[in-house]
XYZ file of N, CA, C and O in Angstrom:
744
model
N 0.840 -1.179 0.000
C 0.000 0.000 0.000
C 0.886 1.245 0.000
O 1.853 1.319 0.748
N 0.535 2.199 -0.819
C 1.331 3.418 -0.938
C 1.133 4.297 0.288
O 0.035 4.375 0.832
N 2.196 4.968 0.727
C 2.060 5.863 1.873
C 1.185 7.054 1.520
O 1.115 7.480 0.373
N 0.515 7.569 2.519
C -0.310 8.754 2.322
C 0.554 9.969 2.582
O 1.203 10.061 3.623
N 0.554 10.889 1.635
C 1.358 12.098 1.787
C 0.534 13.310 1.412
O -0.305 13.234 0.525
N 0.792 14.373 2.069
C 0.137 15.624 1.730
C 1.219 16.576 1.233
O 1.997 17.097 2.018
N 1.310 16.739 -0.053
C 2.278 17.671 -0.624
C 1.613 19.037 -0.727
O 0.466 19.140 -1.159
N 2.323 20.037 -0.317
C 1.785 21.387 -0.400
C 1.776 21.836 -1.859
O 2.784 21.715 -2.546
N 0.642 22.313 -2.304
C 0.536 22.811 -3.671
C 1.321 24.114 -3.798
O 1.377 24.914 -2.859
N 1.951 24.298 -4.942
C 2.660 25.539 -5.237
C 1.959 26.199 -6.418
O 1.720 25.558 -7.437
N 1.642 27.452 -6.278
C 1.060 28.219 -7.371
C 2.224 28.885 -8.101
O 2.947 29.687 -7.520
N 2.402 28.503 -9.385
C 3.546 28.993 -10.168
C 3.059 29.428 -11.552
O 3.188 28.687 -12.519
N 2.491 30.625 -11.642
C 1.996 31.078 -12.945
C 3.134 31.248 -13.947
O 4.232 31.687 -13.588
N 2.843 30.873 -15.178
C 3.825 31.043 -16.244
C 3.920 32.515 -16.606
O 2.921 33.158 -16.935
N 5.123 33.027 -16.580
C 5.344 34.424 -16.941
C 5.382 34.608 -18.461
O 5.495 35.732 -18.946
N 5.234 33.524 -19.202
C 5.209 33.587 -20.662
C 4.052 34.457 -21.165
O 4.139 35.060 -22.221
N 2.997 34.521 -20.388
C 1.830 35.318 -20.778
C 1.926 36.765 -20.316
O 0.976 37.528 -20.484
N 3.035 37.137 -19.739
C 3.217 38.492 -19.220
C 3.450 39.507 -20.332
O 3.844 39.163 -21.439
N 3.273 40.762 -19.963
C 3.694 41.879 -20.803
C 5.189 42.037 -20.537
O 5.591 42.530 -19.477
N 6.028 41.560 -21.458
C 7.466 41.547 -21.224
C 8.062 42.948 -21.076
O 9.121 43.095 -20.487
N 7.395 43.956 -21.579
C 7.885 45.322 -21.396
C 7.713 45.777 -19.950
O 8.334 46.752 -19.536
N 6.872 45.073 -19.199
C 6.613 45.402 -17.800
C 6.767 44.170 -16.916
O 5.976 43.945 -16.006
N 7.793 43.377 -17.173
C 7.949 42.093 -16.495
C 8.081 42.236 -14.977
O 7.506 41.446 -14.235
N 8.783 43.230 -14.503
C 8.947 43.407 -13.057
C 7.601 43.667 -12.388
O 7.287 43.059 -11.352
N 6.786 44.537 -12.964
C 5.479 44.818 -12.358
C 4.542 43.620 -12.505
O 3.720 43.361 -11.628
N 4.679 42.869 -13.591
C 3.875 41.647 -13.763
C 4.250 40.623 -12.687
O 3.379 39.976 -12.110
N 5.534 40.481 -12.418
C 5.992 39.554 -11.380
C 5.461 39.990 -10.018
O 4.948 39.162 -9.245
N 5.571 41.274 -9.729
C 5.066 41.801 -8.462
C 3.566 41.527 -8.334
O 3.085 41.115 -7.274
N 2.825 41.719 -9.418
C 1.380 41.486 -9.406
C 1.063 40.014 -9.137
O 0.184 39.691 -8.346
N 1.816 39.102 -9.760
C 1.577 37.675 -9.548
C 1.830 37.275 -8.097
O 1.053 36.538 -7.501
N 2.901 37.802 -7.514
C 3.218 37.494 -6.121
C 2.137 38.079 -5.208
O 1.657 37.409 -4.282
N 1.739 39.294 -5.485
C 0.691 39.943 -4.685
C -0.626 39.165 -4.749
O -1.369 39.092 -3.782
N -0.896 38.539 -5.890
C -2.128 37.764 -6.066
C -2.025 36.336 -5.533
O -2.965 35.561 -5.659
N -0.862 35.986 -4.955
C -0.752 34.704 -4.292
C 0.191 33.689 -4.903
O 0.255 32.548 -4.436
N 0.942 34.053 -5.928
C 1.888 33.109 -6.523
C 2.977 32.753 -5.520
O 3.526 33.628 -4.848
N 3.276 31.460 -5.429
C 4.380 31.011 -4.588
C 5.695 31.119 -5.346
O 6.725 31.442 -4.770
N 5.657 30.779 -6.618
C 6.811 30.800 -7.506
C 6.418 31.512 -8.783
O 5.232 31.649 -9.102
N 7.415 31.927 -9.559
C 7.189 32.459 -10.907
C 7.810 31.464 -11.876
O 9.010 31.192 -11.811
N 6.987 30.909 -12.754
C 7.444 29.899 -13.712
C 7.960 30.603 -14.965
O 7.218 31.316 -15.637
N 9.246 30.419 -15.235
C 9.904 31.089 -16.347
C 10.154 30.074 -17.463
O 10.971 29.161 -17.307
N 9.436 30.214 -18.564
C 9.566 29.296 -19.695
C 10.716 29.743 -20.597
O 10.650 30.796 -21.224
N 11.750 28.918 -20.649
C 12.946 29.217 -21.436
C 12.958 28.273 -22.639
O 13.015 27.052 -22.462
N 12.882 28.825 -23.829
C 12.839 28.021 -25.056
C 13.947 28.470 -25.988
O 14.183 29.666 -26.148
N 14.614 27.490 -26.627
C 15.791 27.791 -27.446
C 15.551 27.804 -28.951
O 16.476 28.051 -29.721
N 14.340 27.518 -29.394
C 14.086 27.482 -30.828
C 14.568 26.195 -31.484
O 14.469 26.052 -32.700
N 15.101 25.257 -30.697
C 15.583 23.968 -31.225
C 14.797 22.809 -30.612
O 14.184 22.034 -31.322
N 14.835 22.676 -29.292
C 14.071 21.636 -28.612
C 12.580 21.844 -28.859
O 11.825 20.899 -29.036
N 12.195 23.098 -28.848
C 10.848 23.519 -29.230
C 11.013 24.625 -30.267
O 12.038 25.295 -30.305
N 10.014 24.824 -31.128
C 10.199 25.805 -32.205
C 10.238 27.264 -31.775
O 10.800 28.085 -32.486
N 9.679 27.590 -30.628
C 9.663 28.981 -30.201
C 10.943 29.365 -29.470
O 11.645 28.528 -28.924
N 11.218 30.656 -29.450
C 12.354 31.245 -28.767
C 11.791 32.233 -27.751
O 10.958 33.080 -28.097
N 12.200 32.096 -26.482
C 11.672 33.021 -25.468
C 12.818 33.694 -24.736
O 13.733 34.202 -25.361
N 12.774 33.665 -23.433
C 13.734 34.396 -22.602
C 14.991 33.585 -22.321
O 15.005 32.375 -22.477
N 16.021 34.287 -21.877
C 17.273 33.650 -21.494
C 17.768 34.217 -20.183
O 17.056 34.955 -19.488
N 18.995 33.911 -19.848
C 19.600 34.336 -18.588
C 19.584 35.865 -18.396
O 19.363 36.329 -17.269
N 19.783 36.682 -19.440
C 19.745 38.137 -19.207
C 18.391 38.629 -18.668
O 18.350 39.549 -17.849
N 17.307 38.005 -19.101
C 15.987 38.397 -18.594
C 15.836 37.958 -17.139
O 15.310 38.708 -16.306
N 16.319 36.768 -16.816
C 16.272 36.294 -15.425
C 17.087 37.233 -14.538
O 16.640 37.630 -13.457
N 18.263 37.610 -14.999
C 19.118 38.529 -14.237
C 18.426 39.875 -14.017
O 18.465 40.425 -12.911
N 17.786 40.398 -15.037
C 17.074 41.676 -14.906
C 15.903 41.561 -13.943
O 15.687 42.441 -13.102
N 15.133 40.478 -14.066
C 13.981 40.291 -13.191
C 14.411 40.081 -11.741
O 13.772 40.575 -10.809
N 15.509 39.356 -11.531
C 15.994 39.084 -10.173
C 16.240 40.373 -9.406
O 16.061 40.436 -8.190
N 16.620 41.438 -10.082
C 16.867 42.731 -9.435
C 15.592 43.332 -8.856
O 15.650 44.242 -8.028
N 14.433 42.819 -9.304
C 13.153 43.401 -8.913
C 12.264 42.478 -8.102
O 11.153 42.873 -7.737
N 12.709 41.256 -7.842
C 11.867 40.335 -7.073
C 12.724 39.370 -6.267
O 13.822 39.012 -6.687
N 12.171 38.999 -5.124
C 12.798 37.962 -4.304
C 12.086 36.634 -4.514
O 12.423 35.638 -3.870
N 11.102 36.615 -5.399
C 10.312 35.403 -5.645
C 11.185 34.267 -6.161
O 12.233 34.491 -6.776
N 10.733 33.053 -5.920
C 11.394 31.857 -6.435
C 11.205 31.860 -7.952
O 10.060 31.854 -8.437
N 12.297 31.892 -8.694
C 12.240 31.883 -10.161
C 12.461 30.450 -10.632
O 13.581 29.934 -10.646
N 11.352 29.826 -10.982
C 11.289 28.425 -11.393
C 11.553 28.364 -12.895
O 10.637 28.528 -13.691
N 12.804 28.159 -13.278
C 13.191 28.204 -14.691
C 13.069 26.824 -15.331
O 13.760 25.886 -14.956
N 12.174 26.728 -16.293
C 11.902 25.486 -17.024
C 12.575 25.611 -18.382
O 12.112 26.356 -19.244
N 13.676 24.883 -18.556
C 14.461 24.995 -19.777
C 14.033 23.966 -20.816
O 14.282 22.773 -20.665
N 13.359 24.450 -21.830
C 12.960 23.628 -22.975
C 14.019 23.882 -24.041
O 13.806 24.617 -24.999
N 15.193 23.281 -23.800
C 16.377 23.525 -24.622
C 17.042 22.206 -24.976
O 16.891 21.213 -24.264
N 17.797 22.199 -26.060
C 18.465 20.990 -26.532
C 19.662 20.602 -25.674
O 19.895 19.428 -25.427
N 20.427 21.588 -25.204
C 21.642 21.320 -24.421
C 21.581 22.054 -23.083
O 22.217 23.097 -22.916
N 20.844 21.520 -22.102
C 20.700 22.246 -20.832
C 22.021 22.521 -20.119
O 22.140 23.555 -19.446
N 23.017 21.668 -20.295
C 24.312 21.889 -19.634
C 24.923 23.223 -20.035
O 25.643 23.844 -19.246
N 24.641 23.673 -21.247
C 25.193 24.931 -21.739
C 24.632 26.156 -21.009
O 25.172 27.251 -21.145
N 23.557 25.971 -20.242
C 22.859 27.092 -19.621
C 23.043 27.173 -18.107
O 22.653 28.160 -17.493
N 23.598 26.151 -17.496
C 23.664 26.084 -16.038
C 24.410 27.267 -15.437
O 23.897 27.948 -14.541
N 25.609 27.522 -15.898
C 26.407 28.606 -15.316
C 25.712 29.958 -15.460
O 25.608 30.720 -14.492
N 25.214 30.259 -16.650
C 24.573 31.553 -16.894
C 23.324 31.744 -16.029
O 23.102 32.830 -15.477
N 22.516 30.706 -15.888
C 21.291 30.838 -15.087
C 21.618 30.910 -13.602
O 20.939 31.621 -12.855
N 22.658 30.207 -13.171
C 23.100 30.327 -11.785
C 23.543 31.742 -11.468
O 23.140 32.328 -10.461
N 24.362 32.307 -12.332
C 24.835 33.679 -12.140
C 23.686 34.685 -12.220
O 23.715 35.722 -11.558
N 22.690 34.398 -13.040
C 21.564 35.316 -13.243
C 20.623 35.358 -12.042
O 19.835 36.291 -11.911
N 20.686 34.336 -11.183
C 19.821 34.331 -10.007
C 18.621 33.411 -10.088
O 17.665 33.564 -9.321
N 18.653 32.433 -10.992
C 17.565 31.458 -11.062
C 17.514 30.669 -9.758
O 18.553 30.333 -9.192
N 16.316 30.380 -9.291
C 16.148 29.593 -8.066
C 16.133 28.107 -8.389
O 16.740 27.307 -7.688
N 15.408 27.762 -9.433
C 15.298 26.378 -9.865
C 15.675 26.243 -11.320
O 15.496 27.181 -12.106
N 16.198 25.081 -11.677
C 16.632 24.806 -13.055
C 16.066 23.438 -13.410
O 16.560 22.415 -12.943
N 15.008 23.438 -14.212
C 14.346 22.198 -14.607
C 14.652 21.912 -16.067
O 14.382 22.731 -16.935
N 15.240 20.743 -16.308
C 15.609 20.324 -17.659
C 14.713 19.171 -18.101
O 14.036 18.548 -17.279
N 14.708 18.884 -19.375
C 13.913 17.786 -19.919
C 14.720 16.499 -19.969
O 15.837 16.483 -20.475
N 14.123 15.429 -19.482
C 14.767 14.119 -19.516
C 15.060 13.695 -20.957
O 16.058 13.034 -21.219
N 14.245 14.126 -21.883
C 14.401 13.711 -23.281
C 15.740 14.133 -23.881
O 16.198 13.520 -24.844
N 16.369 15.169 -23.318
C 17.657 15.642 -23.851
C 18.815 15.425 -22.883
O 19.931 15.878 -23.144
N 18.558 14.741 -21.771
C 19.610 14.577 -20.768
C 19.732 13.125 -20.301
O 20.202 12.870 -19.199
N 19.362 12.198 -21.137
C 19.399 10.785 -20.742
C 20.821 10.298 -20.453
O 21.006 9.414 -19.627
N 21.817 10.884 -21.111
C 23.200 10.422 -20.962
C 24.018 11.191 -19.940
O 25.074 10.727 -19.515
N 23.555 12.386 -19.541
C 24.398 13.202 -18.656
C 23.642 13.787 -17.462
O 24.091 14.762 -16.867
N 22.523 13.200 -17.089
C 21.708 13.806 -16.040
C 22.401 13.851 -14.678
O 22.188 14.792 -13.916
N 23.221 12.877 -14.348
C 23.894 12.891 -13.038
C 24.812 14.113 -12.925
O 24.776 14.843 -11.930
N 25.628 14.315 -13.938
C 26.524 15.469 -13.953
C 25.734 16.781 -13.983
O 26.084 17.751 -13.312
N 24.666 16.793 -14.756
C 23.830 17.988 -14.870
C 23.239 18.369 -13.508
O 23.296 19.528 -13.099
N 22.700 17.399 -12.789
C 22.137 17.661 -11.462
C 23.206 18.221 -10.532
O 22.982 19.198 -9.813
N 24.383 17.610 -10.537
C 25.472 18.084 -9.668
C 25.870 19.514 -10.017
O 26.094 20.340 -9.122
N 25.946 19.819 -11.302
C 26.313 21.178 -11.732
C 25.252 22.199 -11.339
O 25.579 23.316 -10.929
N 23.998 21.831 -11.477
C 22.905 22.735 -11.095
C 23.002 23.058 -9.605
O 22.937 24.226 -9.203
N 23.173 22.037 -8.790
C 23.288 22.242 -7.342
C 24.532 23.063 -6.994
O 24.478 23.936 -6.126
N 25.632 22.802 -7.689
C 26.878 23.531 -7.436
C 26.726 25.027 -7.722
O 27.425 25.844 -7.125
N 25.817 25.370 -8.611
C 25.578 26.785 -8.947
C 24.478 27.394 -8.085
O 24.002 28.499 -8.353
N 24.048 26.654 -7.058
C 23.097 27.205 -6.093
C 21.640 27.132 -6.494
O 20.796 27.806 -5.886
N 21.324 26.307 -7.476
C 19.941 26.174 -7.913
C 19.376 24.817 -7.513
O 20.114 23.869 -7.268
N 18.072 24.746 -7.476
C 17.370 23.515 -7.165
C 17.132 22.753 -8.474
O 16.469 23.275 -9.375
N 17.637 21.509 -8.605
C 17.479 20.765 -9.856
C 16.104 20.125 -9.991
O 15.552 19.599 -9.024
N 15.567 20.196 -11.202
C 14.300 19.552 -11.502
C 14.369 18.890 -12.859
O 15.232 19.207 -13.675
N 13.455 17.965 -13.089
C 13.359 17.292 -14.375
C 11.926 17.402 -14.875
O 10.983 17.376 -14.092
N 11.803 17.540 -16.173
C 10.491 17.624 -16.808
C 10.362 16.527 -17.840
O 11.363 16.038 -18.374
N 9.113 16.151 -18.113
C 8.878 15.177 -19.167
C 7.682 15.602 -19.998
O 6.708 16.119 -19.488
N 7.829 15.394 -21.310
C 6.768 15.701 -22.259
C 5.602 14.734 -22.056
O 5.783 13.641 -21.509
N 4.418 15.086 -22.547
C 3.270 14.187 -22.408
C 3.509 12.769 -22.947
O 3.020 11.805 -22.353
N 4.282 12.611 -24.000
C 4.512 11.296 -24.577
C 5.613 10.481 -23.921
O 5.828 9.327 -24.274
N 6.306 11.050 -22.952
C 7.405 10.364 -22.282
C 6.882 9.622 -21.052
O 6.205 10.226 -20.222
N 7.199 8.334 -20.914
C 6.732 7.582 -19.743
C 7.283 8.160 -18.439
O 8.455 8.524 -18.361
N 6.440 8.242 -17.434
C 6.861 8.783 -16.142
C 7.991 7.951 -15.545
O 8.852 8.478 -14.827
N 8.043 6.688 -15.861
C 9.096 5.817 -15.339
C 10.491 6.288 -15.765
O 11.478 5.956 -15.102
N 10.580 7.055 -16.836
C 11.871 7.562 -17.300
C 12.555 8.472 -16.275
O 13.771 8.642 -16.308
N 11.776 9.084 -15.381
C 12.379 9.979 -14.395
C 12.657 9.291 -13.066
O 13.309 9.876 -12.199
N 12.209 8.065 -12.881
C 12.417 7.378 -11.608
C 13.890 7.324 -11.197
O 14.204 7.610 -10.035
N 14.817 7.001 -12.111
C 16.234 6.968 -11.686
C 16.737 8.325 -11.180
O 17.598 8.375 -10.301
N 16.187 9.416 -11.695
C 16.626 10.747 -11.282
C 16.116 11.098 -9.891
O 16.726 11.883 -9.178
N 14.995 10.497 -9.512
C 14.430 10.722 -8.184
C 15.120 9.832 -7.161
O 15.283 10.217 -6.010
N 15.548 8.660 -7.595
C 16.203 7.699 -6.700
C 17.710 7.884 -6.591
O 18.352 7.232 -5.779
N 18.287 8.751 -7.401
C 19.737 8.916 -7.466
C 20.327 9.373 -6.138
O 19.634 9.941 -5.288
N 21.623 9.137 -5.992
C 22.340 9.597 -4.801
C 22.206 11.114 -4.651
O 22.036 11.639 -3.553
N 22.313 11.827 -5.760
C 22.035 13.265 -5.804
C 20.814 13.425 -6.705
O 20.939 13.512 -7.923
N 19.622 13.406 -6.101
C 18.400 13.390 -6.907
C 17.928 14.779 -7.344
O 18.352 15.799 -6.798
N 17.024 14.767 -8.324
C 16.303 15.995 -8.639
C 15.391 16.285 -7.453
O 15.033 15.382 -6.695
N 15.016 17.531 -7.310
C 14.151 17.930 -6.200
C 12.758 18.309 -6.679
O 11.917 18.715 -5.871
N 12.542 18.184 -7.971
C 11.268 18.576 -8.551
C 11.041 17.752 -9.811
O 11.993 17.501 -10.557
N 9.811 17.315 -10.020
C 9.424 16.641 -11.253
C 8.288 17.451 -11.859
O 7.257 17.661 -11.213
N 8.509 17.942 -13.058
C 7.513 18.738 -13.767
C 6.837 17.844 -14.799
O 7.466 17.424 -15.774
N 5.584 17.517 -14.550
C 4.806 16.691 -15.468
C 4.080 17.643 -16.414
O 3.208 18.401 -15.998
N 4.485 17.629 -17.684
C 3.871 18.522 -18.666
C 2.446 18.057 -18.976
O 2.232 16.885 -19.264
N 1.514 18.975 -18.896
C 0.117 18.665 -19.219
C -0.290 19.305 -20.548
O -1.464 19.327 -20.895
N 0.700 19.818 -21.260
C 0.565 20.331 -22.626
C 1.881 19.993 -23.328
O 2.870 19.694 -22.677
N 1.896 20.051 -24.637
C 3.155 19.859 -25.364
C 4.025 21.089 -25.143
O 3.525 22.220 -25.166
N 5.318 20.921 -24.878
C 6.173 22.086 -24.632
C 6.336 22.950 -25.879
O 6.304 22.450 -26.995
N 6.481 24.242 -25.638
C 6.827 25.147 -26.724
C 5.788 26.181 -27.093
O 6.095 27.118 -27.805
N 4.568 26.032 -26.603
C 3.514 26.978 -26.973
C 2.619 27.256 -25.777
O 2.223 26.333 -25.073
N 2.277 28.508 -25.569
C 1.324 28.871 -24.531
C -0.098 28.721 -25.053
O -0.321 28.548 -26.247
N -1.052 28.758 -24.148
C -2.457 28.771 -24.521
C -3.036 27.446 -24.987
O -4.114 27.430 -25.581
N -2.376 26.331 -24.713
C -2.892 25.035 -25.139
C -3.938 24.505 -24.171
O -3.989 24.889 -23.009
N -4.717 23.562 -24.650
C -5.731 22.918 -23.832
C -5.064 21.908 -22.890
O -4.225 21.113 -23.302
N -5.459 21.958 -21.641
C -4.987 21.042 -20.610
C -5.288 19.599 -21.016
O -6.368 19.290 -21.513
N -4.313 18.709 -20.822
C -4.470 17.293 -21.162
C -4.733 16.521 -19.860
O -3.785 16.101 -19.180
N -5.997 16.308 -19.491
C -6.304 15.681 -18.200
C -5.727 14.281 -18.034
O -5.441 13.856 -16.908
N -5.494 13.578 -19.137
C -4.932 12.225 -19.049
C -3.517 12.222 -18.469
O -3.018 11.184 -18.022
N -2.856 13.374 -18.440
C -1.511 13.461 -17.868
C -1.547 13.376 -16.346
O -0.527 13.099 -15.717
N -2.703 13.567 -15.750
C -2.805 13.486 -14.296
C -2.495 12.079 -13.797
O -2.065 11.911 -12.660
N -2.657 11.058 -14.644
C -2.255 9.705 -14.262
C -0.758 9.646 -13.984
O -0.313 8.918 -13.101
N 0.031 10.419 -14.739
C 1.479 10.458 -14.501
C 1.783 11.066 -13.140
O 2.682 10.609 -12.430
N 1.035 12.100 -12.779
C 1.236 12.724 -11.476
C 0.908 11.708 -10.390
O 1.672 11.525 -9.446
N -0.209 11.003 -10.532
C -0.606 9.989 -9.547
C 0.438 8.887 -9.452
O 0.823 8.480 -8.348
N 0.920 8.395 -10.587
C 1.939 7.344 -10.596
C 3.185 7.816 -9.876
O 3.772 7.101 -9.074
N 3.581 9.057 -10.147
C 4.785 9.589 -9.516
C 4.604 9.690 -8.008
O 5.495 9.329 -7.245
N 3.460 10.172 -7.549
C 3.237 10.309 -6.114
C 3.265 8.958 -5.428
O 3.796 8.819 -4.338
N 2.707 7.935 -6.055
C 2.737 6.590 -5.477
C 4.174 6.086 -5.441
O 4.643 5.557 -4.443
N 4.917 6.292 -6.527
C 6.300 5.830 -6.616
C 7.193 6.474 -5.567
O 8.000 5.821 -4.937
N 7.042 7.770 -5.390
C 8.037 8.512 -4.635
C 8.121 8.139 -3.175
O 9.117 8.432 -2.527
N 7.124 7.485 -2.629
C 7.200 6.981 -1.262
C 7.730 7.983 -0.271
O 7.022 8.875 0.149
N 8.987 7.863 0.084
C 9.588 8.701 1.120
C 10.004 10.077 0.631
O 10.546 10.863 1.390
N 9.754 10.408 -0.623
C 10.199 11.693 -1.166
C 9.187 12.791 -0.872
O 8.728 13.495 -1.760
N 8.828 12.944 0.369
C 7.764 13.869 0.747
C 8.107 15.335 0.484
O 7.217 16.159 0.354
N 9.376 15.666 0.395
C 9.755 17.063 0.182
C 9.764 17.451 -1.286
O 9.874 18.606 -1.635
N 9.651 16.484 -2.155
C 9.741 16.755 -3.588
C 8.485 17.441 -4.101
O 7.379 17.135 -3.681
N 8.641 18.367 -5.003
C 7.521 19.093 -5.593
C 7.168 18.481 -6.944
O 8.027 18.048 -7.679
N 5.896 18.460 -7.266
C 5.446 18.023 -8.573
C 4.499 19.090 -9.109
O 3.286 18.990 -8.993
N 5.050 20.172 -9.645
C 4.174 21.217 -10.156
C 3.537 20.810 -11.476
O 4.119 20.071 -12.249
N 2.324 21.280 -11.681
C 1.615 20.997 -12.926
C 1.214 22.354 -13.497
O 0.201 22.912 -13.130
N 2.066 22.916 -14.376
C 1.761 24.250 -14.897
C 0.612 24.210 -15.895
O 0.403 23.227 -16.576
N -0.104 25.288 -15.930
C -1.171 25.446 -16.916
C -0.862 26.697 -17.703
O -0.915 27.788 -17.184
N -0.483 26.503 -18.941
C -0.088 27.632 -19.785
C -1.292 28.251 -20.436
O -2.183 27.627 -20.868
């Protein structure tokens, strides 16, 4: 029988829908309205077709907020971004398992070494079991982001069938009571 756990929900609105010309005031407004974290969608134009923000935007925003900046990197080579996002003031660095199957252990260690909280994300078509080794590792991820839309575009319809992945993960994680499983809605 799976242990019963009560994970605290985190409200992490995607800043992708913000007025980027007024990002600091948008962030302040989200926090004032109850956001626990600010979800920063980082896209490289390769892993996903769209191109969004990078480390310079995180650095600029950090000057105006103390909020947890939950950076979700939808990029082909997440290792290339660790140092820059650490220096910029990112709180969390979530990479996709689909592009880090061969180097995730080193990636997690590097993320932690730069003072960020490591997380892993998976696309709707990726089996949740693919992230189990990252949760069980000696140096594990601290967050699992279950995508409920295809990465790369805002405004998509929520895929309720992805909630089974969240349930499977919660049953699997057993003693991982401190781990977060955010489910963003873009």
